[in-house]
mmCIF file of C-alpha atoms in Angstrom:
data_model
loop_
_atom_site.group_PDB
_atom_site.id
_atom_site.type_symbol
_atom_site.label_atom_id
_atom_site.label_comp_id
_atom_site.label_asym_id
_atom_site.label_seq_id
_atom_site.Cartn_x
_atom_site.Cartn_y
_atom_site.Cartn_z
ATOM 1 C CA UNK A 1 122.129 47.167 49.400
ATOM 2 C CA UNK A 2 121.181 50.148 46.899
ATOM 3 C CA UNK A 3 118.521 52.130 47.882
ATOM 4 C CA UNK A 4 116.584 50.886 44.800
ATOM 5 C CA UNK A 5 117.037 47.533 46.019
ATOM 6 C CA UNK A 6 115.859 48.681 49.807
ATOM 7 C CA UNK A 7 112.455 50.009 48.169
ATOM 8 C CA UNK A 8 111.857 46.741 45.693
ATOM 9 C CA UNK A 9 112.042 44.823 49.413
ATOM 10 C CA UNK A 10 109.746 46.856 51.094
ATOM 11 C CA UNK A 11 107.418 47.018 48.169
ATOM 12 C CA UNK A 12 107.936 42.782 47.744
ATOM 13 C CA UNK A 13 106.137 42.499 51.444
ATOM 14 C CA UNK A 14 103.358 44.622 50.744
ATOM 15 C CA UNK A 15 99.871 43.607 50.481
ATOM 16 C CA UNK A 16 97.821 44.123 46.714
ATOM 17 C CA UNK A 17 96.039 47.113 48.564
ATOM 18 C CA UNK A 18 98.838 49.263 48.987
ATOM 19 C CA UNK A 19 100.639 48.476 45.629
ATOM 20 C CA UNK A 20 97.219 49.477 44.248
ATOM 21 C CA UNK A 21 97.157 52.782 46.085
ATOM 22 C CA UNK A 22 101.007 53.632 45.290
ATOM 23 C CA UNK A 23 100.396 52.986 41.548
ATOM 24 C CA UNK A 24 97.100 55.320 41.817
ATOM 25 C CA UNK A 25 99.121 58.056 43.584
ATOM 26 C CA UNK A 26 101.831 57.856 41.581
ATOM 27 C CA UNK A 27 99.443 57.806 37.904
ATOM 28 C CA UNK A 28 97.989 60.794 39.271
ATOM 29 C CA UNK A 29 101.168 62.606 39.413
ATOM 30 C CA UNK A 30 101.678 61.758 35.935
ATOM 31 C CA UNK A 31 104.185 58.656 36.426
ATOM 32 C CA UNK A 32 103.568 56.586 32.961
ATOM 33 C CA UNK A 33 103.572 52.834 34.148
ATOM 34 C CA UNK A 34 104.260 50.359 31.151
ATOM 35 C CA UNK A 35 101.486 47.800 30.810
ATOM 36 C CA UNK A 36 101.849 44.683 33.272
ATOM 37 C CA UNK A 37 99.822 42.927 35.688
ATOM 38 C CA UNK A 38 99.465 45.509 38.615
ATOM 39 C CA UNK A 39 100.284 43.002 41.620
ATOM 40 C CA UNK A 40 103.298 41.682 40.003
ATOM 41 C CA UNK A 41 107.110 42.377 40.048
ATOM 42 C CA UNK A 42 107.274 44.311 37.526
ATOM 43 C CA UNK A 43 104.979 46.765 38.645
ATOM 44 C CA UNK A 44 106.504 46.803 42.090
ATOM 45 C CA UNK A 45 110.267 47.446 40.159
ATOM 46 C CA UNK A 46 108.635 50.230 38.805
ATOM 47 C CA UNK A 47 107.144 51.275 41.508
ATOM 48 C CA UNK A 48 110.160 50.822 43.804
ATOM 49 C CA UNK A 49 112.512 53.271 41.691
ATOM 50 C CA UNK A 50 109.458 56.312 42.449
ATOM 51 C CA UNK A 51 108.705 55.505 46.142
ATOM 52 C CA UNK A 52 110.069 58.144 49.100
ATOM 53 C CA UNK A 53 109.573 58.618 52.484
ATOM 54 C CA UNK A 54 106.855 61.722 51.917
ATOM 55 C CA UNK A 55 104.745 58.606 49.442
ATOM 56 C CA UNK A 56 105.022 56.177 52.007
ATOM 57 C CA UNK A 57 104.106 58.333 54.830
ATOM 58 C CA UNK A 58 100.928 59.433 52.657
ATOM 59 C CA UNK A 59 100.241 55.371 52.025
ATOM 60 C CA UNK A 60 100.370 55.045 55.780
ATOM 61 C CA UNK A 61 97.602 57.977 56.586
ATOM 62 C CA UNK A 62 95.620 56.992 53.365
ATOM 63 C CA UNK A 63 95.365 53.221 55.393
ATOM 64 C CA UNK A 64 93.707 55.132 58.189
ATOM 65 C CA UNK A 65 91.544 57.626 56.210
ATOM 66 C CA UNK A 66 90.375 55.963 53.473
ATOM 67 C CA UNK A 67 91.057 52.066 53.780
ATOM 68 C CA UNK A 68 87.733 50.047 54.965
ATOM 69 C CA UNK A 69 88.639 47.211 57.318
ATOM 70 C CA UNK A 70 89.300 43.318 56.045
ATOM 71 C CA UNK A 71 86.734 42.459 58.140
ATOM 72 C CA UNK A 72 84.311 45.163 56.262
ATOM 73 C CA UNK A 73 84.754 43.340 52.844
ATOM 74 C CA UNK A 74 83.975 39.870 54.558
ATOM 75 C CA UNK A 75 80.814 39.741 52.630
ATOM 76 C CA UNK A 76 82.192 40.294 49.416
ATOM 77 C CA UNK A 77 82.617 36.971 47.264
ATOM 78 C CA UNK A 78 85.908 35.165 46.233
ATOM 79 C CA UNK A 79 84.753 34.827 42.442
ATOM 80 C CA UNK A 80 81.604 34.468 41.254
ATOM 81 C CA UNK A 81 78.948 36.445 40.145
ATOM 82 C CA UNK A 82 78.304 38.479 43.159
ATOM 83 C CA UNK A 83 81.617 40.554 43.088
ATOM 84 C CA UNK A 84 81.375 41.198 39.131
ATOM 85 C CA UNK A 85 77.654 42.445 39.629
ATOM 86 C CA UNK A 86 79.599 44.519 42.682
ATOM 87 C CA UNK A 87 82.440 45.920 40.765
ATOM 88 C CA UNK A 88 79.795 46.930 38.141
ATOM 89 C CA UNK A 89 77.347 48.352 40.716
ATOM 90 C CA UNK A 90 81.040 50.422 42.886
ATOM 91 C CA UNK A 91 81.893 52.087 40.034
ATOM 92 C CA UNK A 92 78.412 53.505 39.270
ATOM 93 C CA UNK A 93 78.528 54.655 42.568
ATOM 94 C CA UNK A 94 81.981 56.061 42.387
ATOM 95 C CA UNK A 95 80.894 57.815 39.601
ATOM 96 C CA UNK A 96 83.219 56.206 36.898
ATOM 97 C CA UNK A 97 82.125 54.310 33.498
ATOM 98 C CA UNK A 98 84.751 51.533 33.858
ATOM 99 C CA UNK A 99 88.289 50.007 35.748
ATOM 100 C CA UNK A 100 91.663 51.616 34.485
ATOM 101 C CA UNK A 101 93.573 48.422 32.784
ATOM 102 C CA UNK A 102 95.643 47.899 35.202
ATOM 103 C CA UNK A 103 93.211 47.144 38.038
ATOM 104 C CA UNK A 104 91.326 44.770 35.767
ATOM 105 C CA UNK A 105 94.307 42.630 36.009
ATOM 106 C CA UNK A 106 93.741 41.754 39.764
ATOM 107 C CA UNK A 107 90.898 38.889 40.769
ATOM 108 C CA UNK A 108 88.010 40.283 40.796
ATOM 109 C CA UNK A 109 87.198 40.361 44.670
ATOM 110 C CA UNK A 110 90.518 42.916 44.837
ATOM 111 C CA UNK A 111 88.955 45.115 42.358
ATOM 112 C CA UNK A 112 86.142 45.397 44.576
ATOM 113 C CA UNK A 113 88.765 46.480 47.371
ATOM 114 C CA UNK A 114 89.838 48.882 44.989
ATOM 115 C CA UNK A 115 87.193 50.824 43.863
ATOM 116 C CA UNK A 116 86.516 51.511 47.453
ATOM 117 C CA UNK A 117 90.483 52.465 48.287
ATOM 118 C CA UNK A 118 90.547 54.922 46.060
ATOM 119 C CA UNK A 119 87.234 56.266 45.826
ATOM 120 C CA UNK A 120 87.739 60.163 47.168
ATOM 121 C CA UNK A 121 85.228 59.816 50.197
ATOM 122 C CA UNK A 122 84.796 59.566 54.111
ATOM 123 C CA UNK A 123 84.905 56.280 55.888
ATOM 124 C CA UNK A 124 81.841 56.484 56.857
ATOM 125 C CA UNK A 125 80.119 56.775 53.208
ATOM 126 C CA UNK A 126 82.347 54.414 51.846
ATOM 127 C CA UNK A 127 81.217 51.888 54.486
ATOM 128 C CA UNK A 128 77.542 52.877 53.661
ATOM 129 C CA UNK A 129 78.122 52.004 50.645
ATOM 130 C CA UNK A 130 79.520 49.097 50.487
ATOM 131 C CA UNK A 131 77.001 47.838 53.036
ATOM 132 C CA UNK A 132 73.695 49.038 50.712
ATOM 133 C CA UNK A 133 75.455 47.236 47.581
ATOM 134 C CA UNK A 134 75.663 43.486 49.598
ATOM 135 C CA UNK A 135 71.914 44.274 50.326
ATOM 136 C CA UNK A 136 71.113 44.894 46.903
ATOM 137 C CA UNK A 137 72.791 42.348 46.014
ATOM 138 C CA UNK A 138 70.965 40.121 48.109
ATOM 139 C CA UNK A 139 67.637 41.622 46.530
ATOM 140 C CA UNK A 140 69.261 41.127 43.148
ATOM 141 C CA UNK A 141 69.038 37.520 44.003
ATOM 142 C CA UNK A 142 65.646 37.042 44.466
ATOM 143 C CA UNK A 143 64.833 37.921 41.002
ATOM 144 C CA UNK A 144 66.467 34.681 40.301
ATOM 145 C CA UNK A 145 63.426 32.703 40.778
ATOM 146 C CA UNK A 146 61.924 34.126 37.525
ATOM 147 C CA UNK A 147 64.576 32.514 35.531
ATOM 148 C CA UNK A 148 64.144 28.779 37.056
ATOM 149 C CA UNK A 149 61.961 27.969 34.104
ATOM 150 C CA UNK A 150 65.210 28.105 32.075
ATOM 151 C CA UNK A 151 66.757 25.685 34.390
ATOM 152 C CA UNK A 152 64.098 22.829 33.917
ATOM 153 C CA UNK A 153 64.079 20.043 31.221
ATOM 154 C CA UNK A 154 65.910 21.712 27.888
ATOM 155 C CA UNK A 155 68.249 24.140 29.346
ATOM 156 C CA UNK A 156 70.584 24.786 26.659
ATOM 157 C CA UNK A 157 67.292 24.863 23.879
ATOM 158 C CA UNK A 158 66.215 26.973 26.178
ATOM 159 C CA UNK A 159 68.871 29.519 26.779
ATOM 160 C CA UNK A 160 69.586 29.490 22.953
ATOM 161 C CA UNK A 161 65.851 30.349 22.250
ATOM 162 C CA UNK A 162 66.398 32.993 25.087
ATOM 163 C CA UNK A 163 69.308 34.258 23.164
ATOM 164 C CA UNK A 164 67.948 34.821 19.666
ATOM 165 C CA UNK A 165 64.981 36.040 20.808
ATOM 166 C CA UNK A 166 67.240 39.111 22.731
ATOM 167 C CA UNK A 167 69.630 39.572 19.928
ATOM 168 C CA UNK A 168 66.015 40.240 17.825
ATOM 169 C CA UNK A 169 64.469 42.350 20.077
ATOM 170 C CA UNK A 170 67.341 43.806 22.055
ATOM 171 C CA UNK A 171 70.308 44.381 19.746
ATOM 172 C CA UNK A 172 71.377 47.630 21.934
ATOM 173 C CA UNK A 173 71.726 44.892 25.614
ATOM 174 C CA UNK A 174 73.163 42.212 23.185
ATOM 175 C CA UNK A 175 76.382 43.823 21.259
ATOM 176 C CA UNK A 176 79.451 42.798 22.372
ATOM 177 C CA UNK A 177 77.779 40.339 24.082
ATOM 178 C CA UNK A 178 78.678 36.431 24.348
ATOM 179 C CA UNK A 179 75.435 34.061 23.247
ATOM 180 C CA UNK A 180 74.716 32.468 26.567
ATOM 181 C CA UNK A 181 73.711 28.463 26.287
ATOM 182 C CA UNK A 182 73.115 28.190 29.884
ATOM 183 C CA UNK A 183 70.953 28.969 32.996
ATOM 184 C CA UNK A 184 74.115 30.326 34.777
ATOM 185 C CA UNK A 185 75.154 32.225 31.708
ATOM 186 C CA UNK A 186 71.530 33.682 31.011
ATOM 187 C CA UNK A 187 71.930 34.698 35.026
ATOM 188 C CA UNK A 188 75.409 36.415 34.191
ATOM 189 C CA UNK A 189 74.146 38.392 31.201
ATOM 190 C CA UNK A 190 71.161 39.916 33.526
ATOM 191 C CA UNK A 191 73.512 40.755 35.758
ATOM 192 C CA UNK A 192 75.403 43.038 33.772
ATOM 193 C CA UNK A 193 72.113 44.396 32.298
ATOM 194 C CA UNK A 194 69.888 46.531 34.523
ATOM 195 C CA UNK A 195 66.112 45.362 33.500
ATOM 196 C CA UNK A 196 64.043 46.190 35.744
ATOM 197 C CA UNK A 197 61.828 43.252 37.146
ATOM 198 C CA UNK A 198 58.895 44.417 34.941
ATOM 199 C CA UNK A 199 60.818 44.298 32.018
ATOM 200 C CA UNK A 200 62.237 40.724 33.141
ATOM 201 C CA UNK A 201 59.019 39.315 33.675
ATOM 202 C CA UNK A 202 57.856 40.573 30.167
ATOM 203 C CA UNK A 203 61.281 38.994 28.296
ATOM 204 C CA UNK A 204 60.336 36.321 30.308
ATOM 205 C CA UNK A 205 56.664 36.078 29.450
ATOM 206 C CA UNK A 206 57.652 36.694 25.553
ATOM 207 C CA UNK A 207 60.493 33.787 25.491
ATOM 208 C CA UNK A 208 57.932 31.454 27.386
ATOM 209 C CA UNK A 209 55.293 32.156 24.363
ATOM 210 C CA UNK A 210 57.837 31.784 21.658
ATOM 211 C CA UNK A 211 58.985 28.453 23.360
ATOM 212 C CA UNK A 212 55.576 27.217 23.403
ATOM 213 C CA UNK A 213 54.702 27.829 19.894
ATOM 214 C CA UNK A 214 57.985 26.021 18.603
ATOM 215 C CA UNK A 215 57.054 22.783 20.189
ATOM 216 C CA UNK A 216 53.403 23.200 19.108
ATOM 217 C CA UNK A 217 54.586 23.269 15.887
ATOM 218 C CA UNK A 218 57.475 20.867 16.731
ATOM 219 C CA UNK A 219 54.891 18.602 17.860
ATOM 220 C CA UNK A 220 52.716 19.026 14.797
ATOM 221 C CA UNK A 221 54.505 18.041 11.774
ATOM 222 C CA UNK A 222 51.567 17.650 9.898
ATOM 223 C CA UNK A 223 50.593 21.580 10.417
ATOM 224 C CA UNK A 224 52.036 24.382 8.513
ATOM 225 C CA UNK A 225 50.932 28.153 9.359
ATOM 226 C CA UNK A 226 48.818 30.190 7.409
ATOM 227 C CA UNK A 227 47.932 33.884 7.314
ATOM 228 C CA UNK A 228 44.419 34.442 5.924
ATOM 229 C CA UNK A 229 43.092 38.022 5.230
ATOM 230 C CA UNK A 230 38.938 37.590 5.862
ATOM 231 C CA UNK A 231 36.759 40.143 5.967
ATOM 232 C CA UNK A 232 34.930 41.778 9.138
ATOM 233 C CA UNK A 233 31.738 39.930 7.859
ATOM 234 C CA UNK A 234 33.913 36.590 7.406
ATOM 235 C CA UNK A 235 35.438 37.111 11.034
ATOM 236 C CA UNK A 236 32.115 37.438 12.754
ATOM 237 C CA UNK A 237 30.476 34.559 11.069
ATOM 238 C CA UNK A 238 33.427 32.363 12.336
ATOM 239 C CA UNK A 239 33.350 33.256 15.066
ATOM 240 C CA UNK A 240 29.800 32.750 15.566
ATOM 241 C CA UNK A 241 30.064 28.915 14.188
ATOM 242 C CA UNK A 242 33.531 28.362 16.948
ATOM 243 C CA UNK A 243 31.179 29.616 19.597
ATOM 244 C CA UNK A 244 28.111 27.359 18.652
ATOM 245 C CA UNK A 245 30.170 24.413 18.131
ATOM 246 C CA UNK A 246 32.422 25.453 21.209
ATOM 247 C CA UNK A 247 35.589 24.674 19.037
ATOM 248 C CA UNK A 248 38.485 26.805 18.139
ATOM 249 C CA UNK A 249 38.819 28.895 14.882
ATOM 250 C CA UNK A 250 41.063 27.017 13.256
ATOM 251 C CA UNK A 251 39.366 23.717 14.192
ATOM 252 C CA UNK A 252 36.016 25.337 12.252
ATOM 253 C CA UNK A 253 38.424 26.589 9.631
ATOM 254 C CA UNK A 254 39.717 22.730 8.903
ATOM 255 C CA UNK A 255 36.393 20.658 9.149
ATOM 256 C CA UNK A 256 34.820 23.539 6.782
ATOM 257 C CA UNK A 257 37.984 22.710 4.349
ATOM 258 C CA UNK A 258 37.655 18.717 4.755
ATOM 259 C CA UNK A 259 34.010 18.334 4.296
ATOM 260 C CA UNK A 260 33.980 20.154 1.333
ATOM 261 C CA UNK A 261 36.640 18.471 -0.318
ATOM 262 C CA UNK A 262 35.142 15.323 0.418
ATOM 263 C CA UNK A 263 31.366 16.107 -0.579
ATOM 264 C CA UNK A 264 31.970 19.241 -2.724
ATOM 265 C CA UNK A 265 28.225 20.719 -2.089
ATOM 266 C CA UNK A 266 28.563 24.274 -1.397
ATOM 267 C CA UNK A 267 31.757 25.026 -3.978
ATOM 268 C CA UNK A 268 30.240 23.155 -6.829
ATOM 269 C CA UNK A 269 27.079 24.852 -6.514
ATOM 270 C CA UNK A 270 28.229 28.639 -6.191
ATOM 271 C CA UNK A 271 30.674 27.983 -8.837
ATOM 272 C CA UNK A 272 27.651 26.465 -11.232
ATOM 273 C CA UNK A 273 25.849 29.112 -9.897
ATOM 274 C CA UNK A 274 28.620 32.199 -10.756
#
C-alpha cells in the first residue's frame, strides 16, 4: 500500500469534524482546494496527498483544546430553523460576515460544529457561547406568538399581504430575499432579520391595518374611496353634525349627498341664489 493510499484510509474513517479542521489548517497554509463538497472523497483525496505526522499530531491536540464535546452540541437541532438562526447568530459572534463555500456544503447542524471548531478561542468561552446562543434562541421563540395572527384563517393571503407590504416599506430587509406565502416562511425570513420586538410589533400592527382595510373594502363593493380637500371651517362643522347625530364622518358625508339629490333644497337655492 502507497503511502498516499495509507493517508486516503485514515482520512476515509474520520469523522466530518476533523476533515473540517484538516481542510481549515491546511487553507490557512495556503493549500488551494478545488471546489467539492467538503465531507466527500474528493476532498479527503486531496486532503490525503497533504496530511503528515506533524498535521495529524496538531488535529489530535486541536481535539483536546479547541473541540467542544458531542454531548455539548446536544441541544443544537438536526435541521430546522433553530440551527440556521444559530449558524447566523456563531458567526456574528466569531466575528465573521459569512461561511467559506466549502463549509456551506455540510448539513447545517455540522456547520454549527464548525464555526465553533475553528473559532480561535478557549474552551471555556466557546462553551459560553454556545450555551447563551440555545438561550437566545429559546427567547427568540417566544416572539413567535406575535406572528400567530398570520397562522389563522387566510394564511397564504395573509403572508402575501405581509410580503408586499415589506418589499414597500422595507426594500433594504427584502433584496435577495424569497416572497414568503407562508406562516413558517414569514417565521424563517424574521429569523434571518434582526427586528427588534418593537419594530415587530409595529410591522405587525401596520400589516394588521392594511389587512383590515382590504376586506372592508373587499366587503364593500358598492364603496369606492375618496380624498376630499375641506376647509378648517368645513372640518369643524362636520364634525360638529357626526357628534350631534353620534354617526361617523363619512356616514354624515353620504346622507348630506343622498338627501340632496333626492329633494334638491339647499343646491337649487344657493345656485338660484349665486
Amino acid at each position: 500500500m502507497s503511502r498516499g493510499e495509507g493517508a486516503l484510509g485514515r482520512l476515509m474513517k474520520m469523522p466530518p469534524r476533523e476533515i473540517t479542521w484538516l481542510w481549515n489548517a491546511l487553507s490557512n497554509d495556503g493549500i488551494d482546494f478545488d471546489d467539492c463538497q467538503l465531507n466527500s472523497l474528493v476532498m479527503r483525496q486531496q486532503i490525503a496527498g497533504h496530511l503528515t505526522p506533524k498535521l495529524i499530531a496538531a488535529l489530535e491536540h486541536a481535539k483536546d483544546t479547541q473541540f467542544l464535546s458531542e454531548d455539548e452540541f446536544r441541544g443544537v437541532a438536526k435541521d430546522g430553523r433553530q440551527p440556521n438562526w444559530l449558524v447566523r447568530k456563531a458567526l456574528q459572534v466569531v466575528g465573521e460576515r459569512r461561511l467559506p463555500q466549502p463549509l456551506t456544503t455540510l448539513p447545517i447542524r455540522q456547520q454549527v460544529i464548525a464555526i465553533f471548531d475553528l473559532w480561535s478561542a478557549r474552551l471555556s468561552d466557546k462553551k459560553m457561547a454556545l450555551i447563551d446562543l440555545e438561550y437566545a434562541w429559546r427567547e427568540h421563540l417566544q416572539h413567535d406568538e406575535l406572528f400567530r395572527w398570520f397562522k389563522e384563517e387566510d394564511e397564504k393571503s395573509k403572508c402575501l399581504m405581509a410580503w408586499e407590504w415589506m418589499k414597500k416599506h422595507l426594500p433594504q430587509q427584502t433584496r435577495n430575499e424569497p416572497p414568503f406565502a407562508s406562516h413558517s416562511e414569514l417565521l424563517e425570513f424574521f429569523d434571518r432579520h434582526d427586528a427588534t420586538q418593537g419594530e415587530k410589533e409595529l410591522y405587525v400592527f401596520k400589516i394588521k391595518r392594511s389587512w383590515s382595510t382590504r376586506k372592508t373594502r373587499e366587503n364593500s363593493p358598492n364603496k369606492k374611496q375618496y380624498n376630499f380637500v375641506l376647509t378648517n371651517d368645513v372640518n369643524a362643522a362636520l364634525d360638529k353634525l357626526a357628534k350631534e347625530h353620534k354617526l361617523s364622518r363619512t356616514k354624515i358625508l353620504e346622507q348630506l349627498i343622498l338627501n340632496e339629490a333626492e329633494t334638491g333644497l339647499h343646491l337649487g337655492q344657493m345656485l338660484h341664489k349665486a
